[in-house]
Amino acid sequence: MLGKENSEIRSALMELTGTHWIGVKFHKNKPRGLKLSAPAAFCAAAAGAVTETALLKVSAIPCAGARYAFNAPGAKAPPLAAFIPARFNKVMDPAAPVSGAPRLPYAPEYVSFNLSGPADLYLSFMLNESANELAQAWAAVTGKNMDCRFTGVMSFCSEGAAAALNGKRPAVSLGCAKAIRSAGLQGQVCVCLTEGNAVKVAGAWQGRLAAAV
């Protein structure tokens, strides 16, 4: 049976999709004994957590979209100009604030990546092929098509993280141009699963494999 240690869940998800997964946890207080990382965009910190754990102070994240999605004190909806390509300026008001983007209903002070213990959600940057394989595996082990929410108007993985946690269903973010460039995520989507959904699909997958032996 799959436990709730995030390294175990990440390993099972990686076996399922062939991609690295990052365990993300939000904290009201700073975890004891953990050094605060240098300020970084949420997407960049998540991408870097494949090889190194990280801890960010939410209010110091240098991305207005992430601060807004994670309900940082005083954070306001950022303007569309921060995310849309310039050619859209003719049909969209770049100064208009983003509307309808998901936000956490609480205000965590910190967010960590790949710490030991349970995680709130799991995310992975993957090519469309891997995302399609995840959807196929989801259907195979649950008997239902993967009901997911598409995000990406505002930011990349932070918006997907908030959407997944709020809706308790998988979120797929197509990203914004800035995040894709800064984190080197060209051609990839960000898939976010709550802990419950991650355990469900990865555990069912492991059960199927064990039964097939």
Short mmCIF file of C-alpha atoms in Angstrom, two decimals:
data_model
loop_
_atom_site.label_atom_id
_atom_site.label_comp_id
_atom_site.label_asym_id
_atom_site.label_seq_id
_atom_site.Cartn_x
_atom_site.Cartn_y
_atom_site.Cartn_z
CA MET A 1 0.00 0.00 0.00
CA LEU A 2 1.30 3.43 -0.93
CA GLY A 3 2.11 5.59 2.11
CA LYS A 4 2.10 9.38 2.44
CA GLU A 5 5.86 9.97 2.48
CA ASN A 6 6.29 12.27 -0.49
CA SER A 7 9.45 10.58 -1.77
CA GLU A 8 7.50 7.33 -2.06
CA ILE A 9 4.62 9.02 -3.87
CA ARG A 10 6.99 10.89 -6.19
CA SER A 11 8.77 7.65 -7.05
CA ALA A 12 5.47 5.93 -7.88
CA LEU A 13 4.34 8.86 -10.02
CA MET A 14 7.67 8.90 -11.84
CA GLU A 15 7.28 5.20 -12.59
CA LEU A 16 3.84 5.96 -13.98
CA THR A 17 4.72 8.95 -16.18
CA GLY A 18 8.48 8.79 -16.68
CA THR A 19 8.81 12.39 -15.44
CA HIS A 20 10.12 13.94 -12.24
CA TRP A 21 7.52 15.01 -9.66
CA ILE A 22 7.91 17.67 -6.99
CA GLY A 23 6.20 17.51 -3.60
CA VAL A 24 4.94 20.98 -2.64
CA LYS A 25 3.82 21.95 0.85
CA PHE A 26 2.54 25.27 2.16
CA HIS A 27 3.43 26.37 5.70
CA LYS A 28 1.99 28.90 8.11
CA ASN A 29 5.28 28.97 10.01
CA LYS A 30 8.87 28.44 8.91
CA PRO A 31 9.85 24.75 9.21
CA ARG A 32 12.39 24.31 11.98
CA GLY A 33 15.98 23.73 10.96
CA LEU A 34 15.40 24.56 7.30
CA LYS A 35 17.35 27.37 5.69
CA LEU A 36 15.41 29.87 3.61
CA SER A 37 16.34 29.76 -0.07
CA ALA A 38 17.16 32.86 -2.08
CA PRO A 39 14.03 34.45 -3.60
CA ALA A 40 13.06 32.70 -6.82
CA ALA A 41 10.05 32.32 -9.06
CA PHE A 42 7.82 29.43 -8.04
CA CYS A 43 8.32 27.70 -11.39
CA ALA A 44 12.11 28.03 -11.20
CA ALA A 45 12.24 26.74 -7.62
CA ALA A 46 10.01 23.79 -8.52
CA ALA A 47 12.13 22.93 -11.56
CA GLY A 48 15.30 23.14 -9.48
CA ALA A 49 13.86 20.94 -6.73
CA VAL A 50 14.51 17.88 -8.88
CA THR A 51 18.04 17.99 -7.46
CA GLU A 52 17.75 20.23 -4.38
CA THR A 53 15.04 20.94 -1.80
CA ALA A 54 13.97 24.56 -1.42
CA LEU A 55 12.01 26.82 0.90
CA LEU A 56 10.58 30.14 -0.29
CA LYS A 57 8.94 32.97 1.62
CA VAL A 58 5.73 33.57 -0.31
CA SER A 59 5.82 37.36 0.03
CA ALA A 60 9.35 37.43 -1.44
CA ILE A 61 8.59 35.41 -4.57
CA PRO A 62 9.53 37.70 -7.51
CA CYS A 63 6.39 36.87 -9.49
CA ALA A 64 3.22 38.90 -9.03
CA GLY A 65 1.14 36.00 -10.32
CA ALA A 66 2.48 33.59 -7.70
CA ARG A 67 2.05 36.09 -4.87
CA TYR A 68 -1.54 36.65 -5.99
CA ALA A 69 -2.29 32.92 -6.42
CA PHE A 70 -0.91 32.19 -2.96
CA ASN A 71 -2.81 35.07 -1.34
CA ALA A 72 0.25 36.96 -0.10
CA PRO A 73 -0.67 39.96 2.09
CA GLY A 74 -1.47 42.97 -0.08
CA ALA A 75 -1.13 41.04 -3.34
CA LYS A 76 -3.41 42.32 -6.08
CA ALA A 77 -4.34 40.84 -9.42
CA PRO A 78 -1.39 41.64 -11.71
CA PRO A 79 -1.90 43.29 -15.12
CA LEU A 80 -2.25 41.15 -18.21
CA ALA A 81 0.88 42.82 -19.61
CA ALA A 82 2.98 40.72 -17.22
CA PHE A 83 1.95 37.52 -18.99
CA ILE A 84 0.57 38.02 -22.49
CA PRO A 85 2.67 38.46 -25.65
CA ALA A 86 2.85 42.02 -27.01
CA ARG A 87 0.90 41.11 -30.15
CA PHE A 88 -2.20 40.61 -27.98
CA ASN A 89 -2.16 44.27 -26.94
CA LYS A 90 -4.33 45.16 -29.93
CA VAL A 91 -7.20 42.98 -28.74
CA MET A 92 -6.64 42.99 -24.96
CA ASP A 93 -6.01 45.84 -22.57
CA PRO A 94 -2.52 45.06 -21.20
CA ALA A 95 -3.15 47.31 -18.19
CA ALA A 96 -6.28 45.40 -17.17
CA PRO A 97 -5.88 43.15 -14.13
CA VAL A 98 -6.09 39.41 -14.57
CA SER A 99 -9.57 38.17 -13.67
CA GLY A 100 -10.84 34.75 -12.70
CA ALA A 101 -7.45 33.31 -11.74
CA PRO A 102 -7.58 30.81 -8.85
CA ARG A 103 -6.25 31.82 -5.43
CA LEU A 104 -5.65 29.87 -2.26
CA PRO A 105 -8.36 30.61 0.34
CA TYR A 106 -5.68 31.01 3.00
CA ALA A 107 -2.35 32.86 3.18
CA PRO A 108 0.66 30.58 3.73
CA GLU A 109 3.89 32.28 4.81
CA TYR A 110 6.21 29.72 3.21
CA VAL A 111 6.21 27.08 0.49
CA SER A 112 8.62 24.15 0.38
CA PHE A 113 9.69 21.75 -2.33
CA ASN A 114 10.53 18.06 -1.79
CA LEU A 115 10.81 18.09 1.99
CA SER A 116 10.36 14.80 3.82
CA GLY A 117 6.87 13.96 5.05
CA PRO A 118 3.48 14.51 3.41
CA ALA A 119 2.98 17.16 0.71
CA ASP A 120 -0.10 19.21 -0.15
CA LEU A 121 0.27 18.61 -3.85
CA TYR A 122 2.54 17.10 -6.47
CA LEU A 123 3.51 18.81 -9.70
CA SER A 124 5.45 17.80 -12.75
CA PHE A 125 6.66 19.59 -15.86
CA MET A 126 6.13 17.27 -18.79
CA LEU A 127 5.83 17.11 -22.54
CA ASN A 128 2.40 16.60 -24.07
CA GLU A 129 3.21 12.94 -24.72
CA SER A 130 3.73 12.26 -21.01
CA ALA A 131 0.62 14.23 -20.08
CA ASN A 132 -1.35 12.09 -22.52
CA GLU A 133 0.09 8.93 -20.96
CA LEU A 134 -0.93 10.17 -17.51
CA ALA A 135 -4.48 10.71 -18.78
CA GLN A 136 -4.49 7.19 -20.27
CA ALA A 137 -3.19 5.66 -17.03
CA TRP A 138 -5.74 7.62 -15.02
CA ALA A 139 -8.56 6.22 -17.16
CA ALA A 140 -7.14 2.70 -16.92
CA VAL A 141 -6.89 2.59 -13.13
CA THR A 142 -9.95 4.66 -12.19
CA GLY A 143 -12.32 3.69 -14.99
CA LYS A 144 -13.00 7.38 -15.67
CA ASN A 145 -11.49 10.04 -17.89
CA MET A 146 -9.24 12.49 -16.05
CA ASP A 147 -11.41 15.50 -15.22
CA CYS A 148 -8.95 18.39 -15.08
CA ARG A 149 -8.90 22.16 -15.08
CA PHE A 150 -6.82 24.05 -17.61
CA THR A 151 -5.11 27.20 -16.35
CA GLY A 152 -2.38 29.47 -17.63
CA VAL A 153 -3.75 32.95 -18.25
CA MET A 154 -1.75 34.37 -15.37
CA SER A 155 1.21 32.31 -14.23
CA PHE A 156 2.48 28.79 -14.69
CA CYS A 157 2.64 26.26 -11.87
CA SER A 158 1.47 28.60 -9.09
CA GLU A 159 -1.88 29.11 -10.77
CA GLY A 160 -2.15 25.37 -11.41
CA ALA A 161 -1.28 24.63 -7.78
CA ALA A 162 -4.02 26.92 -6.48
CA ALA A 163 -6.54 25.49 -8.95
CA ALA A 164 -5.73 21.89 -7.99
CA LEU A 165 -5.98 22.55 -4.26
CA ASN A 166 -9.19 24.56 -4.57
CA GLY A 167 -10.98 22.18 -6.91
CA LYS A 168 -9.54 18.89 -5.60
CA ARG A 169 -9.03 17.75 -9.17
CA PRO A 170 -5.99 17.69 -11.47
CA ALA A 171 -4.93 21.00 -12.98
CA VAL A 172 -2.98 21.40 -16.20
CA SER A 173 -1.26 24.73 -16.75
CA LEU A 174 -0.08 25.79 -20.19
CA GLY A 175 2.13 28.47 -18.67
CA CYS A 176 2.99 32.07 -19.42
CA ALA A 177 5.78 33.20 -21.74
CA LYS A 178 7.85 34.66 -18.90
CA ALA A 179 7.78 31.48 -16.82
CA ILE A 180 8.54 29.28 -19.79
CA ARG A 181 11.63 31.36 -20.61
CA SER A 182 12.93 31.89 -17.08
CA ALA A 183 12.60 28.25 -16.00
CA GLY A 184 13.54 26.71 -19.36
CA LEU A 185 10.21 24.93 -19.76
CA GLN A 186 9.66 25.28 -23.50
CA GLY A 187 7.21 22.75 -24.90
CA GLN A 188 6.09 21.54 -21.47
CA VAL A 189 2.91 21.73 -19.45
CA CYS A 190 2.65 21.70 -15.66
CA VAL A 191 0.43 19.03 -14.14
CA CYS A 192 -0.66 19.48 -10.50
CA LEU A 193 -2.28 16.76 -8.38
CA THR A 194 -3.50 17.07 -4.81
CA GLU A 195 -2.02 14.55 -2.41
CA GLY A 196 -5.29 12.60 -2.46
CA ASN A 197 -5.35 12.34 -6.24
CA ALA A 198 -1.64 11.51 -6.39
CA VAL A 199 -2.05 8.66 -3.90
CA LYS A 200 -5.16 7.43 -5.69
CA VAL A 201 -3.70 7.16 -9.16
CA ALA A 202 -0.18 6.08 -8.17
CA GLY A 203 -1.46 3.55 -5.64
CA ALA A 204 -3.92 2.07 -8.12
CA TRP A 205 -1.16 1.87 -10.72
CA GLN A 206 1.12 0.00 -8.32
CA GLY A 207 -1.73 -2.36 -7.47
CA ARG A 208 -2.29 -3.13 -11.14
CA LEU A 209 1.43 -3.83 -11.63
CA ALA A 210 1.55 -6.12 -8.60
CA ALA A 211 -1.48 -8.06 -9.79
CA ALA A 212 0.07 -8.53 -13.22
CA VAL A 213 3.20 -10.24 -11.84
#
